Coordinates of C-alpha atoms and ligand atoms in Angstrom, one line a residue:
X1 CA 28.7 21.2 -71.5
X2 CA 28.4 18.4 -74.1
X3 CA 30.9 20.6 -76.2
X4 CA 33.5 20.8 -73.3
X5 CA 33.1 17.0 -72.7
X6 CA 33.9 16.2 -77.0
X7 CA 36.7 18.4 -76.2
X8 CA 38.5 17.1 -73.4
X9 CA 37.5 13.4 -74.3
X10 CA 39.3 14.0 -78.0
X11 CA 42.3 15.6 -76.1
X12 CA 42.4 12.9 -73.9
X13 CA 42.2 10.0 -76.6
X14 CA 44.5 11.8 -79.1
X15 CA 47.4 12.9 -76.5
X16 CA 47.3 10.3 -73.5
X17 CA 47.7 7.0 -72.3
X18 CA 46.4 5.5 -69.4
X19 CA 47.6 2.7 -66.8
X20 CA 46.7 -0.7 -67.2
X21 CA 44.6 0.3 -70.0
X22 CA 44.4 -1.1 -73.6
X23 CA 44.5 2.0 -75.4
X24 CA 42.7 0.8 -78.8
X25 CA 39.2 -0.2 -76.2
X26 CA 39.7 3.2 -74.7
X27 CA 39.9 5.3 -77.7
X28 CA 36.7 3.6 -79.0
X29 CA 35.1 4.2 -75.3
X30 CA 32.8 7.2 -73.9
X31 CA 35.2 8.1 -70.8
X32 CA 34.5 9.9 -68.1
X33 CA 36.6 13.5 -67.7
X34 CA 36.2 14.3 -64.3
X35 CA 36.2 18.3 -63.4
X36 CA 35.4 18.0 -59.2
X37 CA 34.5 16.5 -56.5
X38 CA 33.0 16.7 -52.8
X39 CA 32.4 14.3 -50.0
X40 CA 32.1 11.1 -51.1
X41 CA 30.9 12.1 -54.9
X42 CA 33.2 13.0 -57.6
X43 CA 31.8 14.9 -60.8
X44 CA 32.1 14.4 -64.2
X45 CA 32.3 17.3 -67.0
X46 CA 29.0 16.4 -68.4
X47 CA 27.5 17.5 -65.2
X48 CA 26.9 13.9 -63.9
X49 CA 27.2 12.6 -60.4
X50 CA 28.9 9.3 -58.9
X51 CA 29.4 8.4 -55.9
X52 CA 32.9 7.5 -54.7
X53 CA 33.0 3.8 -54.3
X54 CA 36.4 2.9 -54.8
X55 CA 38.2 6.2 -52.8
X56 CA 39.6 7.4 -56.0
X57 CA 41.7 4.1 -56.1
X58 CA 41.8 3.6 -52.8
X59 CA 43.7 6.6 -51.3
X60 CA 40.5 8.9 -50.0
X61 CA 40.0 8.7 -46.4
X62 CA 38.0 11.5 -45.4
X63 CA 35.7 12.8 -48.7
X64 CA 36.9 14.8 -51.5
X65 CA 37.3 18.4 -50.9
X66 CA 37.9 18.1 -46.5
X67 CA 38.1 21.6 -45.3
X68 CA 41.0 21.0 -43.1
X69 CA 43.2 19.5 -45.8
X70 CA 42.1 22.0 -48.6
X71 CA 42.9 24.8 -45.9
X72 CA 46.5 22.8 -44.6
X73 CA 47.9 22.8 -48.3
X74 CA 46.4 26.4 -49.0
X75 CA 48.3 27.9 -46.2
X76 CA 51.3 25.4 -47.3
X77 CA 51.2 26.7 -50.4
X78 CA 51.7 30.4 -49.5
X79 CA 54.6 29.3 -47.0
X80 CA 56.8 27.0 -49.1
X81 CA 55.7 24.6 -51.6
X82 CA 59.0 22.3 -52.3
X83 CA 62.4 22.5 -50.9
X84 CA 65.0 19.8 -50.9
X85 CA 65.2 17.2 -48.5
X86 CA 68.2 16.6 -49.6
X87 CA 70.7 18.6 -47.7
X88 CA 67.3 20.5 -46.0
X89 CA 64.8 19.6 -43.5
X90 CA 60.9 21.1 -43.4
X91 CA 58.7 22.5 -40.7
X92 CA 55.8 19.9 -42.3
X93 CA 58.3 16.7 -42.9
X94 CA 59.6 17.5 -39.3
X95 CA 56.3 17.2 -37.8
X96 CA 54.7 14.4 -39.8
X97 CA 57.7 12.5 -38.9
X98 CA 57.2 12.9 -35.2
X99 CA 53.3 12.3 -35.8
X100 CA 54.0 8.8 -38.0
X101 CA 56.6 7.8 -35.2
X102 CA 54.2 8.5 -32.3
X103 CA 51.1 6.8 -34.2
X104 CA 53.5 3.4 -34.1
X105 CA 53.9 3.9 -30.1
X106 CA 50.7 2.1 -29.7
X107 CA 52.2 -1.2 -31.3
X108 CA 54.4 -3.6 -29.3
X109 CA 57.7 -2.3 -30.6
X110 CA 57.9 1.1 -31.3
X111 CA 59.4 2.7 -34.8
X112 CA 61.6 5.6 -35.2
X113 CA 62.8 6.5 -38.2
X114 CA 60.5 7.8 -41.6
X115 CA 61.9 7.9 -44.6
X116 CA 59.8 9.6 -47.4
X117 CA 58.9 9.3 -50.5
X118 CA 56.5 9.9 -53.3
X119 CA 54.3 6.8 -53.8
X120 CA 53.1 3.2 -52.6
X121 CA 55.7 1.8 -55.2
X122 CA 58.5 3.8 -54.1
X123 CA 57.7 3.1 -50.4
X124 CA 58.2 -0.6 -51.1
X125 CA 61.3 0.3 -53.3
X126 CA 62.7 2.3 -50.3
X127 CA 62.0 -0.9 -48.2
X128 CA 63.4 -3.2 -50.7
X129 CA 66.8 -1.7 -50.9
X130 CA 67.1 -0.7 -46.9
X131 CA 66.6 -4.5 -46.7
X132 CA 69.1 -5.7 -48.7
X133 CA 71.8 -2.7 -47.8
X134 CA 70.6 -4.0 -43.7
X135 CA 72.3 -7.8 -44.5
X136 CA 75.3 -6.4 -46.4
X137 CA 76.4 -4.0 -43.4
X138 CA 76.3 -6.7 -41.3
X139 CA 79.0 -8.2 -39.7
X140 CA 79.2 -12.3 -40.5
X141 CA 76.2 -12.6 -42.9
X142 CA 76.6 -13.1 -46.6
X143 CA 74.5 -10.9 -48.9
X144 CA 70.8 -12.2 -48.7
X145 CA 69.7 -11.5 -52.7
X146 CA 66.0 -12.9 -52.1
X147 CA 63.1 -11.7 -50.8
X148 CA 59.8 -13.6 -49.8
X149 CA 56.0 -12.6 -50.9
X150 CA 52.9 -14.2 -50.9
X151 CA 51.0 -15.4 -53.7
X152 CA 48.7 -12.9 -55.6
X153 CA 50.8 -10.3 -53.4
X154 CA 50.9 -6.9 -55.3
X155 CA 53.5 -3.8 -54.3
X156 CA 53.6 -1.9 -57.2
X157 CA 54.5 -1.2 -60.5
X158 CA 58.5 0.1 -60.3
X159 CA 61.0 -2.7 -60.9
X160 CA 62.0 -3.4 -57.2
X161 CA 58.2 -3.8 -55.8
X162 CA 57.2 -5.4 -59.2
X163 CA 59.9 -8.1 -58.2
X164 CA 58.2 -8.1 -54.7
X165 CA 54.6 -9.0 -56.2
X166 CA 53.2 -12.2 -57.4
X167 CA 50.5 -11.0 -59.8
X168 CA 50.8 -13.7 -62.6
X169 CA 49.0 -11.0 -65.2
X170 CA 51.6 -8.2 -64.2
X171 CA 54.6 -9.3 -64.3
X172 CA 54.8 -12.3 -66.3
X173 CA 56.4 -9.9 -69.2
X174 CA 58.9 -7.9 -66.6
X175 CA 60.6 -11.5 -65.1
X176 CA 63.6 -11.0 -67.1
X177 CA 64.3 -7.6 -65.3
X178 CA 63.7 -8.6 -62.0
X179 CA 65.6 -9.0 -58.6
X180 CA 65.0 -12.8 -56.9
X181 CA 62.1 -13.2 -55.2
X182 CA 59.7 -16.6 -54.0
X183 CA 56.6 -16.8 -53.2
X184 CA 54.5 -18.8 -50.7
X185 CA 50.9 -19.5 -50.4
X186 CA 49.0 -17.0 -49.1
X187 CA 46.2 -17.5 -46.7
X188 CA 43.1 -17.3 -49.0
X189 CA 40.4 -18.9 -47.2
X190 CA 37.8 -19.4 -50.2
X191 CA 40.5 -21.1 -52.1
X192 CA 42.3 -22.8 -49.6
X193 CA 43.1 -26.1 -50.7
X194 CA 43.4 -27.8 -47.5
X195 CA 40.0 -26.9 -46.4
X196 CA 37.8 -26.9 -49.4
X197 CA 35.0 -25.8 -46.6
X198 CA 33.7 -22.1 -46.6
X199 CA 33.1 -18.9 -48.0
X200 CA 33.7 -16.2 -45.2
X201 CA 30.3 -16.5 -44.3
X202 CA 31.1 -19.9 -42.5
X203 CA 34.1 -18.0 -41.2
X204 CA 33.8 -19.5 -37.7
X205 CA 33.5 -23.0 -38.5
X206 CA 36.5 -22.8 -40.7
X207 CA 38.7 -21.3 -38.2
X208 CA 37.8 -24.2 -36.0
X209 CA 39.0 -26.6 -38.7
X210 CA 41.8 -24.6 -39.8
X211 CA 45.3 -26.3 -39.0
X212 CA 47.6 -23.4 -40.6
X213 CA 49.0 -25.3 -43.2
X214 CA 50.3 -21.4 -44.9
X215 CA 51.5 -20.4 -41.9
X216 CA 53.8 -23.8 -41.6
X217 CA 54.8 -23.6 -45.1
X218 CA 55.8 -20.0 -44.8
X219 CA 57.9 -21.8 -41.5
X220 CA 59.3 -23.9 -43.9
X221 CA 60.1 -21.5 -46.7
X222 CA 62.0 -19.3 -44.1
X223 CA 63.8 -21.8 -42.8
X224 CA 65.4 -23.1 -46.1
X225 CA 67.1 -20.0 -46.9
X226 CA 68.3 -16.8 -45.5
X227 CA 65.6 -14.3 -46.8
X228 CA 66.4 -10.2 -46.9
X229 CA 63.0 -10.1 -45.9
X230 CA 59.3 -11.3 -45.8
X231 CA 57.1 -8.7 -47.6
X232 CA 53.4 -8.7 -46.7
X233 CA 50.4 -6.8 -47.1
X234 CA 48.7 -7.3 -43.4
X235 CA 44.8 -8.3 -42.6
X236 CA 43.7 -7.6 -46.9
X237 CA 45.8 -8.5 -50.1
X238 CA 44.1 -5.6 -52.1
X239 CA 45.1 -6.5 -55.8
X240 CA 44.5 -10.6 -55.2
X241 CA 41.3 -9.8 -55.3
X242 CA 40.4 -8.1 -51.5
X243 CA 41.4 -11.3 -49.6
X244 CA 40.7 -10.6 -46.5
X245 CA 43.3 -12.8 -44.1
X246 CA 42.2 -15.0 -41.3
X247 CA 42.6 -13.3 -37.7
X248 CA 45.9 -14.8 -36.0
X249 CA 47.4 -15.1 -39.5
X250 CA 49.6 -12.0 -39.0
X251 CA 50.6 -12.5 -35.6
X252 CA 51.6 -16.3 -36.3
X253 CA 54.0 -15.4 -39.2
X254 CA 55.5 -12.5 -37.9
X255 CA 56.4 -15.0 -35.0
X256 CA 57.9 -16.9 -37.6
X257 CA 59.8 -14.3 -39.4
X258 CA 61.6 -13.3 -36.3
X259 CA 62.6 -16.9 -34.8
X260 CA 64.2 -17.1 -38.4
X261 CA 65.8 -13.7 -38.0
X262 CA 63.6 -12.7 -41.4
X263 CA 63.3 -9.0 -41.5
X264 CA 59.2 -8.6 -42.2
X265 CA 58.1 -5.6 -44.3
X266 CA 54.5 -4.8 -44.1
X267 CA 52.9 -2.8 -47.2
X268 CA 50.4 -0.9 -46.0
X269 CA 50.1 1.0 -48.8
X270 CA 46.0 0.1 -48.6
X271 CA 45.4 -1.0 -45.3
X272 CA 46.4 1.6 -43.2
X273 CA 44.8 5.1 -42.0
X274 CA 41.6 3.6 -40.9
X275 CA 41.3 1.4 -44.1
X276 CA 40.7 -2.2 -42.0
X277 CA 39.3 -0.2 -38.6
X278 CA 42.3 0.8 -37.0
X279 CA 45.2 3.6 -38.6
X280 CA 47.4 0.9 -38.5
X281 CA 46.3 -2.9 -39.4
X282 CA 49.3 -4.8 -38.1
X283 CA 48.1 -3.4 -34.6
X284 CA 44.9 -5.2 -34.6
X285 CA 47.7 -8.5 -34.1
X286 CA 49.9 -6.3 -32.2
X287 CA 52.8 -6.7 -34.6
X288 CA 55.2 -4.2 -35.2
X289 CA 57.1 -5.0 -38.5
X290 CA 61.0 -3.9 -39.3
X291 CA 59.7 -1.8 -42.2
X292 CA 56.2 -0.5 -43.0
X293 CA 55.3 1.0 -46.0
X294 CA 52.8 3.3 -46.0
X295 CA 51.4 5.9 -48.8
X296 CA 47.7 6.0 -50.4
X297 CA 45.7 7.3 -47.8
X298 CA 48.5 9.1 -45.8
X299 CA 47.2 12.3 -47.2
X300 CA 43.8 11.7 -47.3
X301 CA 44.0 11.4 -50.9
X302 CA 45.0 14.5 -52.2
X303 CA 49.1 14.7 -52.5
X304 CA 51.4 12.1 -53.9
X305 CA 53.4 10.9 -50.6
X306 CA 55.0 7.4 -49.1
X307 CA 56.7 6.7 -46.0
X308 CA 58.7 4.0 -45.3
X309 CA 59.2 3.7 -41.3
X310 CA 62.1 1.6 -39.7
X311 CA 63.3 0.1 -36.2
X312 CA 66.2 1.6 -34.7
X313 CA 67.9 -1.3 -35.1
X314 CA 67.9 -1.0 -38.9
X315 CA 68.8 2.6 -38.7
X316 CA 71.7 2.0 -36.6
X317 CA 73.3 -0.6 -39.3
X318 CA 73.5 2.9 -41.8
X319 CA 75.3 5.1 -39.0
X320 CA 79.3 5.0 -39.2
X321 CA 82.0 7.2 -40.8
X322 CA 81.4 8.8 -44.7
X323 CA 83.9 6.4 -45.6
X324 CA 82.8 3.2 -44.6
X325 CA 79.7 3.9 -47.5
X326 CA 77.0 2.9 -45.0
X327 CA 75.1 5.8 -46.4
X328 CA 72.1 4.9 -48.0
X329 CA 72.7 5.9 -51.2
X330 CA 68.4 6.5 -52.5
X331 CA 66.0 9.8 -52.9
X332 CA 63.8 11.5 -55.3
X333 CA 63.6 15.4 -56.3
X334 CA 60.1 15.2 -54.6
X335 CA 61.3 13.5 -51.5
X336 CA 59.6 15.2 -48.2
X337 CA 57.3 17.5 -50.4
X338 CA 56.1 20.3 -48.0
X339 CA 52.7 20.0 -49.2
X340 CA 52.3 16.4 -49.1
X341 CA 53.4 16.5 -45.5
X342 CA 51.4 19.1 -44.5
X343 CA 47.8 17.6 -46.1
X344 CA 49.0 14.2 -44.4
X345 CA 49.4 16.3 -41.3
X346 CA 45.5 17.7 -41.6
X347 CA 44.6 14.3 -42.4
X348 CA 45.9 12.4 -39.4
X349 CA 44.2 15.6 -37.5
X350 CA 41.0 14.5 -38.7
X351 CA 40.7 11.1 -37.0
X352 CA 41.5 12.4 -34.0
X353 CA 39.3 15.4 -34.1
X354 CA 36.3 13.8 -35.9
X355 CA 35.8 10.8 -33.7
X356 CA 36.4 9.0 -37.1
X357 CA 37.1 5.3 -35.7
X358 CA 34.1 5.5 -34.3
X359 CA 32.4 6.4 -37.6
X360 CA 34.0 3.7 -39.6
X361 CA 32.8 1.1 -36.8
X362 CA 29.4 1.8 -37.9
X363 CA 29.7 2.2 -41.2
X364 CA 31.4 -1.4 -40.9
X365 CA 28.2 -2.7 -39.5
X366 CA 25.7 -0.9 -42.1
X367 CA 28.0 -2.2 -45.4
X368 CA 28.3 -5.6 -43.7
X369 CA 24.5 -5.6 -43.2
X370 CA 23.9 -4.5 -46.6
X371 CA 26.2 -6.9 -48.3
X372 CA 24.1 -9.5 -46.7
X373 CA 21.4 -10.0 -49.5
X374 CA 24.2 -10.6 -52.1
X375 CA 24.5 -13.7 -50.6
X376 CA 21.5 -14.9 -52.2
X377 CA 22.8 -14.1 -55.9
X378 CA 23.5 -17.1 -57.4
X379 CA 26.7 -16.3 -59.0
X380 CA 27.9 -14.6 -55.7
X381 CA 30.7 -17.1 -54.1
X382 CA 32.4 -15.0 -51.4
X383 CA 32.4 -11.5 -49.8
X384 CA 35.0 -10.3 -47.8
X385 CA 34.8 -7.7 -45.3
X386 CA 37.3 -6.0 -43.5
X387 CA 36.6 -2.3 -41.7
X388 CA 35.6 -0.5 -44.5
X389 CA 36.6 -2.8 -47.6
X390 CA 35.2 -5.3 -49.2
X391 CA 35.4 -7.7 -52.0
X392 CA 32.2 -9.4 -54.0
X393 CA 33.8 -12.6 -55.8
X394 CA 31.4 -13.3 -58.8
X395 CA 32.1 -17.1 -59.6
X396 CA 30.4 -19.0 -62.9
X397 CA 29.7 -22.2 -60.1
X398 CA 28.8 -21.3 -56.7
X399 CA 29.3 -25.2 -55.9
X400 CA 32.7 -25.7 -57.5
X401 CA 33.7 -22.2 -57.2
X402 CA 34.5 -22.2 -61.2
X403 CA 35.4 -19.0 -62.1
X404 CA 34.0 -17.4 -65.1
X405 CA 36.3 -17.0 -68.3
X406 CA 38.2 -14.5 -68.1
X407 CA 37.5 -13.3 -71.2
X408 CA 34.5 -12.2 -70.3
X409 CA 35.5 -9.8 -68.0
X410 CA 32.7 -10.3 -66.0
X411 CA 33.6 -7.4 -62.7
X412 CA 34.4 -5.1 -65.9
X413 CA 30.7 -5.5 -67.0
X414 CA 29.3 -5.5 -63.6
X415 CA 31.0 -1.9 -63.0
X416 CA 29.9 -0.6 -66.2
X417 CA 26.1 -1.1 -65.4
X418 CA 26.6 0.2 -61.7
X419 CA 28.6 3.3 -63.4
X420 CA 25.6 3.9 -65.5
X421 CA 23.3 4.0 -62.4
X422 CA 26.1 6.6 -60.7
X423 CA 27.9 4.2 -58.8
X424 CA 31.8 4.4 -59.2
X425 CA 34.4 1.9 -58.5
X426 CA 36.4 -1.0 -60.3
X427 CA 36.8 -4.7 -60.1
X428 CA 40.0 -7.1 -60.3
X429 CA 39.4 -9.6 -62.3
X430 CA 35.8 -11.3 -61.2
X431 CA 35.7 -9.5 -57.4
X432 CA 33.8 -6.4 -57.1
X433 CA 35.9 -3.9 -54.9
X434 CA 33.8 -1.6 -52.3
X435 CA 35.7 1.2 -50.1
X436 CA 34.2 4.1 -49.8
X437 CA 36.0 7.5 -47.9
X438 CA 35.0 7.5 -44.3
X439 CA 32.2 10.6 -45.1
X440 CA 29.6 7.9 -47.2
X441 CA 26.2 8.0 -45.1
X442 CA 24.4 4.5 -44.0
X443 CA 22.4 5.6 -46.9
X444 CA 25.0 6.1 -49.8
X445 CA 26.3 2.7 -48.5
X446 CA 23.1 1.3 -49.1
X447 CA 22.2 3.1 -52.5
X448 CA 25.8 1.4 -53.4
X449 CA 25.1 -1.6 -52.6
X450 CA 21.7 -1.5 -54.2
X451 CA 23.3 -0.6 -57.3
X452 CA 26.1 -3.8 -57.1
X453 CA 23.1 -6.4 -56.4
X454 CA 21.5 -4.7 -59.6
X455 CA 24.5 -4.9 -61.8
X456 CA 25.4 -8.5 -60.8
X457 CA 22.1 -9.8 -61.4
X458 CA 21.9 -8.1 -64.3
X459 CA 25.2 -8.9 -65.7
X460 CA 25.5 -12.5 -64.9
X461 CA 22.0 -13.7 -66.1
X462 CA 22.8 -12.2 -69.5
X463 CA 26.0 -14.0 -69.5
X464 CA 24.3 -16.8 -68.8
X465 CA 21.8 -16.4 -71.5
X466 CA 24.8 -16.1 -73.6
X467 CA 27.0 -19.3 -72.5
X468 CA 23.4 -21.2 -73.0
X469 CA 22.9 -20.2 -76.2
X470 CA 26.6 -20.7 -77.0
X471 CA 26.0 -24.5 -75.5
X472 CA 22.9 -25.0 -78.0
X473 CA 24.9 -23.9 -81.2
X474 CA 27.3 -26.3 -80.3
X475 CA 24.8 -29.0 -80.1
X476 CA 23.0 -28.3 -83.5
Ligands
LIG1 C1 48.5 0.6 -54.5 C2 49.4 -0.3 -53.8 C3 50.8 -0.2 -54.0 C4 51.4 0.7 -55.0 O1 51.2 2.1 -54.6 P1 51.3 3.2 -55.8 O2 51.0 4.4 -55.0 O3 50.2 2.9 -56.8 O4 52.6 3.1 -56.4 C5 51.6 -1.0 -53.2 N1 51.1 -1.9 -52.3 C6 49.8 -2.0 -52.1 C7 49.3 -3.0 -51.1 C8 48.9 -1.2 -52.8 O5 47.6 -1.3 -52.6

């Protein structure tokens, strides 16, 4: 086993290169090579054991390894594996289509139209472009070049939804390559900095306090220009660090966005397909977006697939003759991928057949009960919950709310340690991300969160050991 493991690591080091990843730490690390997986626990190649925390990134809904998906894609697989969607249709596309359209009946206005494609990046691309082609084909509006975001939003890595995010650390180095876009606070409760009041915790007295400052200075932002659109990830920012958005936020802006004839795009890239509770979370606020973006868990975490679903109003601005060039003019070789469609089809099954709203509604009570005695770590300043995610903010000052160096990579240590003890998942920056796929037992969720009070206490009293000593050098 060890001898497989020294084999596959040196390939790996020697012949790869890995996302967000500084290379020259990685080749000097003991990664972990993993060979399989089942329920929530994946495998490694040295025989070891972790459990899922982090859904393989977010995208696994139901376990690793579902019978009903495995099975879907099998029998896929014997039936036709890829075709072209462009210039042919597929039995599974068909269907899913019809499926993702009839999921969005439930909101207030209904969707119609999917568009596929391969990732969460390419979704928001898709959306992106529909959005600006929208404004060009009408009649009597100039071209609308800009496109509104929230702070600490993130969309993805290719060009177009790079341009979309506000993630300082991402794409600082990529601003000379990308399309117009502004950004407005975003409604971060712990940092809000016109109510220095409350961790989530004091939720309900904040709310009572709250005057939606964001929500009038998104007003304003929309108001001083024509937008192409208002791009927002509804209910949880995932990359800014899991920040879970106050209830009425959603509702109040997509108000906005359509008094100011805004075109809103929600990414729910992470927050849909049970993610936050319900499959979709823009219909906790009963909002139905122009565009939604959907991909990760679509199929349940095993395919690469996106869809980007539209109003009927926005389809209708593409339809005239071939000449008038209202075609829109966008697709990938992978586009509508048989396979994909047909493990998204088993996944959406699932929920349905496996009562599994009701499942995450109690698993939201057990991870919210067990997050509870993190509260008492001293270098804990905020945990988020929302359905089945959370967020553990470690902070240097729980009074100030001082964050740590970032040098110091403080979630990167904490996730080490729990990694050690068989606990998988990964922070950003200083907040400790928790999601596991809809199969975790109360028990699992407990054993994880046993593990994340270990690691941070752990973690941040040596750090503090450290800083002291660093403070007493200074003084000799
Ligand atoms: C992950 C993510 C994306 C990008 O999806 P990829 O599949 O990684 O391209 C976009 N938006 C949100 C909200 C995400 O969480």
């Amino acid at each position: 086993m060890n001898q497989k493991y020294r084999q596959l690591a040196k390939l790996d080091k020697k012949y790869t290169w890995h996302p967000f990843t500084q290379m020259s730490e990685w080749i000097k690390s003991d990664p972990i090579i993993l060979t399989r997986a089942k329920g929530p626990h994946v495998f490694d190649v040295r025989g070891r054991r972790y459990l899922d925390a982090n859904s393989s990134i977010w995208t696994n809904t139901h376990g690793h390894g579902h019978p009903r998906i495995r099975r879907a894609i099998e029998k896929q697989l014997r039936k036709l594996s890829h075709s072209s969607y462009l210039g042919q249709g597929n039995e599974p596309a068909s269907l899913l289509a019809e499926k993702l359209v009839r999921l969005t009946r439930k909101l207030p206005r209904p969707l119609n139209r999917v568009f596929y494609s391969d990732d969460g990046s390419t979704a928001l691309e898709v959306a992106l472009k529909m959005s600006f082609q929208y404004w060009l084909q009408q009649k009597k509006e100039k071209p609308r070049r800009r496109f509104l975001a929230l702070e600490g939003s993130y969309h993805g890595d290719t060009l177009g939804a790079v341009s979309l995010s506000h993630v300082p650390l991402f794409d600082g180095k990529f601003k000379p390559l990308l399309v117009k876009s502004d950004q407005v606070m975003a409604p971060s409760c712990y940092r809000c900095p016109f109510n220095r009041a409350k961790p989530a915790r004091e939720n309900a007295m904040l709310a009572r306090r709250c005057n939606w400052e964001c929500v009038a200075l998104a007003e304003k932002k929309l108001k001083s220009r024509k937008y192409a659109a208002f791009v927002v990830e509804p209910a949880v920012q995932g990359v800014a660090g899991m920040v879970v958005h106050p209830p009425g936020y959603l509702a109040r802006i997509a108000r906005t966005a359509r008094r100011t004839n805004t075109l809103l795009i929600l990414d729910e890239v992470m927050t849909a397909f049970g993610r936050t509770g319900t499959m979709f979370a823009c219909a906790q606020e009963r909002v139905t977006p122009d565009l939604l973006c959907l991909a990760k868990g679509l199929t349940g975490g095993t395919m690469p697939l996106a869809a980007t679903l539209t109003t009927e109003r926005v389809f209708q601005a593409f339809l005239g003759e071939f000449h008038e060039l209202k075609t829109f003019f966008h697709g990938h070789s992978y586009t509508g991928n048989p396979l994909g469609c047909a493990a998204a089809l088993a996944n959406l099954e699932i929920f349905e057949r496996e009562g599994t709203f009701d499942r995450i509604r109690r698993l939201e009570r057990v991870l919210a009960r067990c997050l509870e005695p993190l509260w008492n770590l001293p270098h804990v300043g905020d945990i988020r919950q929302k359905g089945l995610v959370a967020g553990i903010e470690l902070v240097k000052n729980w009074k100030t709310r001082g964050p740590y160096p970032w040098q110091e990579r403080m979630g990167a240590k904490v996730c080490h340690l729990a990694k050690k003890k068989g606990v998988l998942t990964r922070p950003i920056g200083d907040v400790i991300v928790l999601m596991p796929p809809y199969c975790v037992t109360p028990r699992q969720i407990e054993r994880i969160c046993r593990v994340i009070y270990d690691a941070i206490s752990l973690s941040t009293s040596a750090l503090e050991r450290k800083l002291a000593r660093a403070n007493e050098n200074d003084r000799r």
